[in-house]
Coordinates of N, CA and C in Angstrom, one line a residue:
Chain T
X1 N -9.9 -18.5 -7.9 CA -9.1 -17.3 -7.6 C -9.0 -17.1 -6.1
X2 N -7.9 -16.6 -5.7 CA -7.7 -16.4 -4.3 C -7.2 -14.9 -4.1
X3 N -7.3 -14.4 -2.9 CA -6.8 -13.1 -2.6 C -7.5 -12.0 -3.3
X4 N -6.8 -11.0 -3.8 CA -7.3 -9.9 -4.5 C -6.8 -9.9 -5.9
X5 N -7.8 -9.8 -6.8 CA -7.4 -9.9 -8.3 C -7.8 -8.5 -8.9
X6 N -7.0 -8.1 -9.9 CA -7.2 -6.9 -10.6 C -7.1 -7.1 -12.1
X7 N -8.0 -6.5 -12.9 CA -8.0 -6.6 -14.3 C -8.3 -5.2 -14.9
X8 N -7.7 -4.8 -16.0 CA -6.6 -5.5 -16.6 C -5.3 -5.3 -15.9
X9 N -4.2 -6.0 -16.2 CA -3.0 -5.8 -15.6 C -2.2 -4.6 -16.2
X10 N -2.5 -4.4 -17.4 CA -1.8 -3.3 -18.2 C -2.9 -2.6 -19.0
X11 N -2.9 -1.2 -19.1 CA -3.8 -0.5 -19.8 C -3.1 0.8 -20.4
X12 N -3.3 0.9 -21.7 CA -2.8 2.1 -22.4 C -4.1 2.8 -22.9
X13 N -4.2 4.1 -22.6 CA -5.4 4.8 -23.1 C -5.0 6.2 -23.5
X14 N -5.8 6.8 -24.4 CA -5.7 8.2 -24.8 C -6.4 9.1 -23.8
X15 N -6.1 10.3 -23.9 CA -6.7 11.3 -23.0 C -8.2 11.4 -23.1
X16 N -8.8 11.0 -24.3 CA -10.2 11.2 -24.5 C -11.0 9.9 -24.3
X17 N -10.3 8.8 -24.0 CA -10.9 7.5 -23.8 C -11.6 7.4 -22.5
X18 N -12.6 6.4 -22.4 CA -13.2 6.0 -21.1 C -12.9 4.5 -20.9
X19 N -12.4 4.2 -19.7 CA -12.0 2.8 -19.4 C -12.4 2.6 -18.0
X20 N -12.4 1.3 -17.6 CA -12.6 1.0 -16.2 C -11.6 -0.1 -15.7
X21 N -11.2 0.1 -14.4 CA -10.4 -0.9 -13.8 C -11.3 -1.7 -12.8
X22 N -11.0 -3.0 -12.8 CA -11.8 -3.9 -11.9 C -11.0 -4.5 -10.8
X23 N -11.6 -4.7 -9.7 CA -10.9 -5.3 -8.6 C -11.9 -6.3 -7.9
X24 N -11.5 -7.5 -7.6 CA -12.3 -8.5 -6.9 C -11.6 -9.1 -5.8
X25 N -12.2 -9.1 -4.6 CA -11.5 -9.7 -3.4 C -12.3 -11.0 -3.1
X26 N -11.5 -12.1 -2.8 CA -12.1 -13.4 -2.5 C -11.8 -13.8 -1.1
X27 N -11.7 -12.8 -0.2 CA -11.3 -13.0 1.2 C -12.5 -12.7 2.2
X28 N -13.6 -12.4 1.7 CA -14.8 -12.1 2.6 C -14.7 -10.8 3.4
X29 N -13.9 -9.9 2.9 CA -13.7 -8.7 3.6 C -14.8 -7.7 3.4
X30 N -14.9 -6.7 4.3 CA -16.0 -5.7 4.2 C -15.5 -4.3 3.8
X31 N -14.2 -4.1 3.6 CA -13.7 -2.8 3.2 C -12.7 -3.0 2.0
X32 N -12.8 -2.0 1.1 CA -12.0 -2.0 -0.1 C -11.4 -0.7 -0.4
X33 N -10.3 -0.6 -1.0 CA -9.5 0.6 -1.2 C -8.9 0.7 -2.6
X34 N -8.8 1.9 -3.1 CA -8.0 2.2 -4.3 C -6.8 3.1 -3.9
X35 N -5.6 2.7 -4.3 CA -4.4 3.4 -4.1 C -3.8 3.8 -5.5
X36 N -3.0 4.9 -5.5 CA -2.2 5.2 -6.7 C -0.7 5.2 -6.3
X37 N 0.1 4.5 -7.1 CA 1.5 4.4 -6.9 C 2.2 4.9 -8.1
X38 N 2.8 6.1 -7.9 CA 3.6 6.7 -9.0 C 5.1 6.7 -8.6
X39 N 5.9 6.9 -9.6 CA 7.4 6.8 -9.4 C 7.9 7.8 -8.4
X40 N 7.3 8.9 -8.3 CA 8.0 10.0 -7.5 C 7.2 10.3 -6.2
X41 N 6.2 9.6 -5.9 CA 5.4 9.9 -4.7 C 5.2 8.6 -3.9
X42 N 5.0 8.7 -2.6 CA 4.6 7.6 -1.8 C 3.2 7.1 -2.3
X43 N 3.0 5.8 -1.9 CA 1.6 5.2 -2.2 C 0.6 6.2 -1.6
X44 N -0.4 6.5 -2.5 CA -1.4 7.5 -2.1 C -2.8 6.8 -2.0
X45 N -3.5 6.9 -0.9 CA -4.8 6.4 -0.8 C -5.8 7.3 -1.6
X46 N -6.6 6.7 -2.4 CA -7.6 7.5 -3.2 C -9.0 7.4 -2.6
X47 N -9.5 6.2 -2.5 CA -10.9 6.0 -2.0 C -10.9 4.8 -1.0
X48 N -11.9 4.9 -0.1 CA -12.2 3.8 0.9 C -13.6 3.5 0.8
X49 N -14.0 2.3 0.7 CA -15.3 1.8 0.8 C -15.5 0.9 2.0
X50 N -16.4 1.2 2.9 CA -16.7 0.3 4.0 C -18.2 -0.2 3.8
X51 N -18.4 -1.5 3.9 CA -19.7 -2.1 3.7 C -20.4 -1.5 2.5
X52 N -19.7 -1.3 1.4 CA -20.1 -0.8 0.1 C -20.4 0.7 0.1
X53 N -20.2 1.4 1.1 CA -20.4 2.8 1.2 C -19.0 3.5 1.1
X54 N -19.0 4.6 0.3 CA -17.7 5.3 0.2 C -17.6 6.2 1.5
X55 N -16.5 6.0 2.2 CA -16.2 6.7 3.4 C -15.0 7.7 3.3
X56 N -14.3 7.6 2.2 CA -13.1 8.4 2.1 C -12.9 8.7 0.6
X57 N -12.7 10.0 0.3 CA -12.3 10.5 -1.0 C -11.2 11.4 -0.7
X58 N -10.0 11.0 -1.0 CA -8.8 11.8 -0.6 C -8.5 12.8 -1.7
X59 N -9.5 13.8 -1.9 CA -9.3 14.9 -2.8 C -8.9 14.4 -4.2
X60 N -9.6 13.4 -4.7 CA -9.2 12.8 -6.0 C -10.0 13.6 -7.0
X61 N -9.4 13.9 -8.2 CA -10.1 14.6 -9.2 C -11.3 13.8 -9.7
X62 N -12.3 14.5 -10.2 CA -13.6 13.8 -10.6 C -13.4 13.0 -11.9
X63 N -12.3 13.0 -12.6 CA -12.1 12.2 -13.7 C -11.9 10.7 -13.3
X64 N -11.7 10.5 -12.0 CA -11.7 9.2 -11.4 C -13.0 9.0 -10.7
X65 N -13.7 7.9 -11.0 CA -15.0 7.7 -10.4 C -15.1 6.3 -9.9
X66 N -15.1 6.1 -8.6 CA -15.2 4.7 -8.1 C -16.6 4.2 -8.0
X67 N -16.7 2.8 -8.0 CA -18.0 2.2 -7.9 C -17.8 0.9 -7.1
X68 N -18.7 0.7 -6.1 CA -18.6 -0.5 -5.3 C -20.0 -1.2 -5.3
X69 N -20.3 -2.1 -6.2 CA -21.7 -2.6 -6.3 C -21.9 -3.6 -5.2
X70 N -20.9 -4.3 -4.6 CA -21.1 -5.2 -3.5 C -19.7 -5.3 -2.8
X71 N -19.7 -6.0 -1.7 CA -18.5 -6.0 -0.9 C -17.3 -6.7 -1.5
X72 N -17.5 -7.4 -2.6 CA -16.4 -8.2 -3.2 C -15.9 -7.5 -4.4
X73 N -16.6 -6.5 -5.0 CA -16.1 -5.9 -6.2 C -16.0 -4.4 -6.1
X74 N -14.9 -3.9 -6.8 CA -14.7 -2.5 -6.7 C -14.2 -2.1 -8.1
X75 N -14.7 -1.0 -8.6 CA -14.3 -0.5 -10.0 C -13.8 0.9 -9.8
X76 N -12.9 1.3 -10.8 CA -12.5 2.6 -10.9 C -12.7 3.1 -12.4
X77 N -13.7 3.9 -12.6 CA -14.0 4.4 -13.9 C -13.1 5.6 -14.3
X78 N -12.5 5.6 -15.5 CA -11.6 6.6 -15.9 C -12.1 7.3 -17.1
X79 N -12.0 8.7 -17.1 CA -12.4 9.4 -18.3 C -11.6 10.7 -18.3
X80 N -11.2 11.1 -19.6 CA -10.5 12.3 -19.8 C -9.3 12.4 -18.9
X81 N -8.5 11.4 -18.8 CA -7.3 11.4 -17.9 C -6.2 12.3 -18.6
X82 N -5.2 12.6 -17.7 CA -4.1 13.3 -18.1 C -2.8 12.4 -18.1
X83 N -1.8 12.8 -18.8 CA -0.6 12.0 -18.8 C 0.0 11.8 -17.4
X84 N -0.2 12.8 -16.5 CA 0.3 12.6 -15.2 C -0.4 11.6 -14.3
X85 N -1.5 11.1 -14.8 CA -2.3 10.1 -14.2 C -1.7 8.7 -14.4
X86 N -0.7 8.6 -15.3 CA -0.1 7.3 -15.5 C 0.6 6.9 -14.2
X87 N 0.3 5.6 -13.8 CA 0.8 5.1 -12.5 C 0.3 3.7 -12.4
X88 N 0.7 3.1 -11.3 CA 0.2 1.7 -10.9 C -1.0 2.0 -10.0
X89 N -2.1 1.4 -10.3 CA -3.3 1.6 -9.5 C -3.5 0.2 -8.7
X90 N -3.5 0.3 -7.4 CA -3.6 -0.8 -6.6 C -4.9 -0.9 -5.8
X91 N -5.5 -2.0 -5.8 CA -6.7 -2.3 -5.0 C -6.3 -3.0 -3.8
X92 N -7.0 -2.8 -2.7 CA -6.7 -3.6 -1.4 C -8.0 -3.8 -0.7
X93 N -8.0 -4.8 0.2 CA -9.2 -5.1 1.0 C -8.8 -5.4 2.4
X94 N -9.7 -5.3 3.3 CA -9.4 -5.6 4.7 C -10.7 -5.9 5.4
X95 N -10.6 -6.4 6.6 CA -11.8 -6.6 7.5 C -11.8 -5.5 8.6
X96 N -12.9 -4.8 8.6 CA -12.9 -3.8 9.7 C -14.1 -4.1 10.6
X97 N -14.0 -3.6 11.8 CA -15.0 -3.8 12.9 C -15.6 -2.5 13.3
X98 N -16.8 -2.5 13.8 CA -17.4 -1.3 14.3 C -17.9 -1.5 15.7
X99 N -18.0 -0.3 16.3 CA -18.6 -0.3 17.7 C -19.7 0.8 17.6
X100 N -20.9 0.4 17.6 CA -22.0 1.4 17.3 C -21.9 1.9 15.9
X101 N -21.8 3.2 15.7 CA -21.7 3.8 14.4 C -20.2 4.1 14.1
X102 N -19.3 3.7 14.9 CA -17.9 4.1 14.7 C -17.0 2.9 14.3
X103 N -16.2 3.2 13.3 CA -15.2 2.2 12.9 C -14.1 2.3 14.0
X104 N -13.7 1.2 14.5 CA -12.7 1.3 15.6 C -11.6 0.3 15.5
X105 N -11.6 -0.6 14.5 CA -10.6 -1.6 14.5 C -9.9 -1.6 13.2
X106 N -8.6 -1.9 13.2 CA -7.9 -2.0 11.9 C -7.2 -3.3 11.8
X107 N -7.3 -3.9 10.6 CA -6.6 -5.1 10.3 C -5.8 -5.0 9.1
X108 N -5.0 -6.0 8.8 CA -4.1 -6.0 7.7 C -4.9 -5.8 6.4
X109 N -4.3 -5.0 5.5 CA -4.8 -4.8 4.2 C -4.1 -5.7 3.2
X110 N -4.9 -6.4 2.3 CA -4.3 -7.3 1.3 C -4.4 -6.6 0.0
X111 N -3.3 -6.5 -0.7 CA -3.3 -5.8 -2.0 C -3.3 -6.8 -3.2
X112 N -3.9 -6.2 -4.3 CA -3.9 -6.9 -5.5 C -2.6 -6.6 -6.3
X113 N -2.4 -7.2 -7.5 CA -1.1 -7.0 -8.2 C -1.1 -5.6 -8.9
X114 N -2.2 -4.9 -9.0 CA -2.2 -3.6 -9.6 C -2.5 -3.6 -11.1
X115 N -2.9 -2.5 -11.6 CA -3.1 -2.2 -13.0 C -2.1 -1.1 -13.4
X116 N -1.2 -1.4 -14.3 CA -0.2 -0.4 -14.8 C -0.9 0.4 -15.9
X117 N -1.2 1.7 -15.6 CA -1.9 2.5 -16.5 C -1.0 3.5 -17.2
X118 N -1.1 3.6 -18.5 CA -0.3 4.6 -19.2 C -1.3 5.5 -20.0
X119 N -1.2 6.8 -19.8 CA -2.1 7.7 -20.5 C -1.3 8.5 -21.5
X120 N -1.7 8.4 -22.8 CA -0.9 9.0 -23.9 C -1.4 10.4 -24.2
Chain F
X1 N -0.2 17.2 7.9 CA 0.0 16.0 7.1 C 1.1 15.2 7.7
X2 N 0.8 13.9 7.9 CA 1.9 13.0 8.4 C 2.7 12.5 7.3
X3 N 4.0 12.5 7.5 CA 4.9 12.0 6.5 C 5.9 11.0 7.1
X4 N 6.2 10.0 6.3 CA 7.2 9.0 6.7 C 8.3 9.0 5.6
X5 N 9.5 9.3 6.1 CA 10.7 9.3 5.2 C 11.5 8.1 5.4
X6 N 11.8 7.4 4.3 CA 12.6 6.2 4.4 C 14.0 6.5 3.8
X7 N 15.0 5.9 4.4 CA 16.4 6.0 3.9 C 17.1 4.7 4.0
X8 N 18.0 4.3 3.1 CA 18.2 5.1 1.9 C 17.0 4.8 0.9
X9 N 17.0 5.6 -0.2 CA 16.0 5.4 -1.3 C 16.3 4.2 -2.1
X10 N 17.6 4.0 -2.4 CA 18.1 2.9 -3.2 C 19.3 2.2 -2.5
X11 N 19.3 0.9 -2.6 CA 20.4 0.2 -2.0 C 20.8 -1.0 -2.9
X12 N 22.0 -1.1 -3.4 CA 22.5 -2.2 -4.2 C 23.6 -2.9 -3.5
X13 N 23.4 -4.1 -3.1 CA 24.5 -4.8 -2.3 C 24.7 -6.2 -2.9
X14 N 25.8 -6.9 -2.4 CA 26.1 -8.2 -2.8 C 25.5 -9.2 -1.8
X15 N 25.2 -10.4 -2.3 CA 24.6 -11.4 -1.5 C 25.6 -11.7 -0.3
X16 N 24.9 -11.8 0.9 CA 25.7 -12.1 2.1 C 25.9 -10.8 3.0
X17 N 25.8 -9.7 2.4 CA 25.9 -8.4 3.1 C 24.7 -8.2 4.1
X18 N 25.0 -7.3 5.1 CA 23.9 -6.9 6.0 C 23.5 -5.5 5.6
X19 N 22.3 -5.1 5.9 CA 21.8 -3.8 5.6 C 20.7 -3.3 6.6
X20 N 20.6 -2.0 6.7 CA 19.5 -1.5 7.6 C 18.8 -0.4 6.8
X21 N 17.4 -0.4 6.9 CA 16.6 0.6 6.3 C 15.9 1.3 7.4
X22 N 15.8 2.6 7.2 CA 15.2 3.4 8.3 C 13.9 4.1 7.8
X23 N 13.0 4.3 8.7 CA 11.7 4.9 8.5 C 11.5 5.9 9.6
X24 N 11.4 7.2 9.2 CA 11.3 8.3 10.2 C 10.2 9.2 10.0
X25 N 9.6 9.7 11.1 CA 8.5 10.7 11.0 C 8.6 11.6 12.2
X26 N 8.0 12.8 12.1 CA 7.9 13.7 13.2 C 6.6 13.4 14.0
X27 N 5.8 12.5 13.4 CA 4.5 12.2 14.0 C 4.6 10.9 14.8
X28 N 3.7 10.7 15.8 CA 3.6 9.5 16.5 C 2.5 8.6 15.9
X29 N 2.8 7.4 15.8 CA 1.8 6.4 15.2 C 1.5 5.3 16.3
X30 N 0.3 4.8 16.3 CA 0.0 3.8 17.2 C 0.6 2.5 16.9
X31 N 0.8 2.2 15.6 CA 1.6 1.1 15.2 C 2.2 1.3 13.8
X32 N 3.0 0.4 13.4 CA 3.7 0.6 12.1 C 3.9 -0.7 11.4
X33 N 3.7 -0.7 10.1 CA 3.9 -1.9 9.4 C 5.0 -1.8 8.4
X34 N 5.6 -3.0 8.0 CA 6.5 -3.0 6.9 C 6.0 -4.0 5.8
X35 N 6.1 -3.5 4.6 CA 5.6 -4.3 3.4 C 6.8 -4.5 2.5
X36 N 6.8 -5.6 1.7 CA 7.7 -5.8 0.6 C 6.9 -5.9 -0.7
X37 N 7.3 -5.2 -1.7 CA 6.6 -5.2 -3.0 C 7.6 -5.7 -4.1
X38 N 7.3 -6.8 -4.7 CA 8.1 -7.3 -5.8 C 7.6 -6.8 -7.1
X39 N 8.4 -6.7 -8.1 CA 8.0 -6.2 -9.4 C 6.7 -6.9 -9.9
X40 N 5.7 -6.1 -10.4 CA 4.5 -6.7 -10.9 C 3.5 -7.2 -9.9
X41 N 3.8 -6.9 -8.6 CA 2.9 -7.4 -7.6 C 2.5 -6.2 -6.6
X42 N 1.5 -6.4 -5.8 CA 1.2 -5.5 -4.8 C 2.0 -5.7 -3.6
X43 N 2.0 -4.7 -2.6 CA 2.8 -4.9 -1.4 C 2.2 -6.0 -0.6
X44 N 3.1 -6.7 0.1 CA 2.7 -7.8 1.0 C 3.2 -7.5 2.4
X45 N 2.4 -7.7 3.4 CA 2.7 -7.3 4.7 C 3.8 -8.3 5.3
X46 N 4.8 -7.7 5.9 CA 5.9 -8.5 6.5 C 5.6 -8.6 8.0
X47 N 5.3 -7.4 8.6 CA 5.2 -7.4 10.1 C 4.5 -6.1 10.5
X48 N 3.9 -6.2 11.7 CA 3.3 -5.1 12.4 C 3.9 -4.9 13.8
X49 N 4.4 -3.7 14.1 CA 5.0 -3.5 15.4 C 4.0 -2.5 16.1
X50 N 3.7 -2.8 17.4 CA 2.7 -2.0 18.0 C 3.1 -1.3 19.3
X51 N 4.2 -1.7 19.9 CA 4.7 -1.2 21.2 C 6.0 -0.5 21.0
X52 N 6.1 0.7 21.6 CA 7.4 1.5 21.5 C 8.5 0.6 22.0
X53 N 9.6 0.5 21.2 CA 10.8 -0.3 21.6 C 10.7 -1.7 21.2
X54 N 9.5 -2.1 20.6 CA 9.3 -3.5 20.3 C 10.3 -4.0 19.2
X55 N 10.8 -5.2 19.3 CA 11.7 -5.8 18.3 C 11.0 -7.1 17.9
X56 N 10.9 -7.3 16.5 CA 10.3 -8.5 16.0 C 11.3 -9.1 15.0
X57 N 11.4 -10.4 15.0 CA 12.3 -11.1 14.0 C 11.5 -12.0 13.1
X58 N 11.8 -11.9 11.8 CA 11.2 -12.8 10.8 C 12.4 -13.4 10.0
X59 N 12.8 -14.6 10.5 CA 14.0 -15.2 9.9 C 15.2 -14.3 9.9
X60 N 15.7 -13.8 8.8 CA 16.9 -12.9 8.7 C 16.5 -11.5 8.8
X61 N 15.2 -11.2 9.0 CA 14.8 -9.8 9.1 C 14.5 -9.4 10.5
X62 N 15.0 -8.3 11.0 CA 14.7 -7.8 12.3 C 14.1 -6.4 12.2
X63 N 12.9 -6.2 12.9 CA 12.2 -5.0 12.8 C 12.2 -4.4 14.2
X64 N 12.4 -3.1 14.3 CA 12.3 -2.4 15.6 C 11.4 -1.1 15.5
X65 N 10.6 -0.9 16.5 CA 9.8 0.3 16.6 C 10.4 1.2 17.6
X66 N 10.6 2.4 17.2 CA 11.3 3.4 18.1 C 10.5 3.6 19.4
X67 N 11.2 3.9 20.5 CA 10.6 4.1 21.8 C 9.5 5.1 21.8
X68 N 9.7 6.2 21.0 CA 8.7 7.2 20.9 C 7.6 7.0 19.9
X69 N 7.7 5.8 19.2 CA 6.8 5.4 18.2 C 6.7 6.4 17.0
X70 N 7.9 7.0 16.7 CA 7.9 7.9 15.5 C 8.8 7.3 14.4
X71 N 9.5 6.3 14.7 CA 10.5 5.7 13.7 C 10.6 4.2 13.9
X72 N 11.1 3.6 12.8 CA 11.3 2.2 12.8 C 12.5 1.9 11.9
X73 N 13.0 0.7 12.1 CA 14.1 0.2 11.3 C 13.9 -1.3 10.9
X74 N 14.5 -1.6 9.8 CA 14.4 -3.0 9.3 C 15.9 -3.4 9.0
X75 N 16.3 -4.4 9.6 CA 17.7 -4.9 9.4 C 17.6 -6.3 8.8
X76 N 18.4 -6.4 7.7 CA 18.5 -7.7 7.0 C 19.9 -8.3 7.2
X77 N 20.0 -9.5 7.7 CA 21.3 -10.1 7.9 C 21.5 -11.1 6.7
X78 N 22.7 -11.1 6.2 CA 23.1 -12.0 5.1 C 22.1 -12.0 4.0
X79 N 22.0 -10.8 3.3 CA 20.9 -10.6 2.3 C 21.1 -11.6 1.2
X80 N 19.9 -12.0 0.6 CA 19.9 -13.0 -0.5 C 19.2 -12.3 -1.7
X81 N 19.4 -12.8 -2.9 CA 18.8 -12.2 -4.1 C 17.2 -12.2 -3.9
X82 N 16.7 -13.2 -3.2 CA 15.2 -13.2 -3.0 C 14.7 -12.1 -2.1
X83 N 15.6 -11.3 -1.5 CA 15.2 -10.2 -0.7 C 15.0 -8.9 -1.6
X84 N 15.4 -9.0 -2.8 CA 15.2 -7.9 -3.7 C 13.8 -7.4 -3.8
X85 N 13.6 -6.1 -3.8 CA 12.2 -5.6 -3.9 C 12.1 -4.2 -3.3
X86 N 10.9 -3.7 -3.3 CA 10.7 -2.3 -2.7 C 10.1 -2.5 -1.3
X87 N 10.8 -1.9 -0.3 CA 10.4 -2.1 1.1 C 9.7 -0.8 1.5
X88 N 8.5 -0.9 2.0 CA 7.6 0.2 2.4 C 7.3 0.1 3.9
X89 N 7.4 1.2 4.6 CA 6.9 1.3 5.9 C 5.5 2.0 5.8
X90 N 4.6 1.7 6.8 CA 3.3 2.4 6.8 C 2.9 2.6 8.2
X91 N 2.5 3.8 8.5 CA 2.1 4.2 9.9 C 0.6 4.1 10.0
X92 N 0.2 3.7 11.2 CA -1.3 3.6 11.5 C -1.6 4.3 12.7
X93 N -2.8 5.0 12.7 CA -3.3 5.7 13.9 C -4.5 4.9 14.4
X94 N -4.6 4.7 15.7 CA -5.6 3.9 16.3 C -7.0 4.3 15.8
X95 N -7.8 3.4 15.4 CA -9.2 3.7 15.0 C -9.3 4.2 13.6
X96 N -8.2 4.4 12.9 CA -8.3 4.9 11.5 C -7.9 3.9 10.6
X97 N -8.5 3.8 9.4 CA -8.1 2.8 8.4 C -7.0 3.3 7.5
X98 N -6.7 4.6 7.5 CA -5.8 5.1 6.6 C -4.3 4.7 6.9
X99 N -3.6 4.1 6.0 CA -2.2 3.8 6.1 C -1.5 5.0 5.6
X100 N -0.5 5.5 6.3 CA 0.4 6.5 5.8 C 1.7 5.8 5.3
X101 N 1.9 5.8 4.0 CA 3.0 5.0 3.5 C 4.3 5.9 3.5
X102 N 5.4 5.2 3.7 CA 6.7 5.9 3.5 C 7.1 6.0 2.1
X103 N 8.2 6.7 1.9 CA 8.7 7.0 0.5 C 9.3 5.8 -0.2
X104 N 9.6 4.7 0.6 CA 10.1 3.5 0.0 C 11.6 3.4 -0.1
X105 N 12.1 2.1 0.0 CA 13.5 1.8 -0.2 C 13.6 0.7 -1.2
X106 N 14.2 0.9 -2.3 CA 14.4 -0.1 -3.4 C 15.7 -0.8 -3.1
X107 N 15.6 -2.2 -2.9 CA 16.8 -3.0 -2.6 C 17.0 -3.9 -3.7
X108 N 18.3 -4.0 -4.1 CA 18.8 -5.0 -5.1 C 19.9 -5.8 -4.5
X109 N 19.7 -7.1 -4.4 CA 20.8 -8.0 -3.9 C 21.3 -8.8 -5.1
X110 N 22.5 -8.6 -5.4 CA 23.1 -9.4 -6.5 C 23.9 -10.6 -6.0
X111 N 23.8 -11.7 -6.8 CA 24.5 -12.9 -6.5 C 26.0 -12.8 -6.4

């Protein structure tokens, strides 16, 4: 496998189900991201993980729960979702640099193909 | 909140035509990126422009960053069906990881 992979590619779930989305990056990067892409809004950043630590939660409802067990894997656990949560969920990774305790560099983000989620 | 508005939202043209997509904001960005997203795939980076007034060319695609670093344009010459996709601009602020994505332009090039 190369690049950023996501599974499953398609998911249909009921509002009471619990499911998880998986992302794996094969690029040796140290930062990973979850984005939501819906039809009527620009791509929205949900979560950022740097060196396995969550550094950004963009006011995402608690029914979305991310997990980053190591720098190559990222999960998004879903429970009691709403129909308006139906969207394409994209994972991305990048290499970031630090100076002291501060993140100071930005490099290209590489995106996975996404999981098309439908909540019934 | 920083916003990036793209225009047009949709564009349907014939092969061989030229087109320009615009990306505008009231905010200044340190650099700006353009991505193309094809159906069933994630966005793929096309170019990064970092200097006000900068022009970059990628084969038939020409990208320009506005002098004030608040806007950008993408011009495609002699469009081909392979150019079909969703074009996204994304603004970047120095030292920050967050990309601010534009509203997107969906392009369809028919043979």
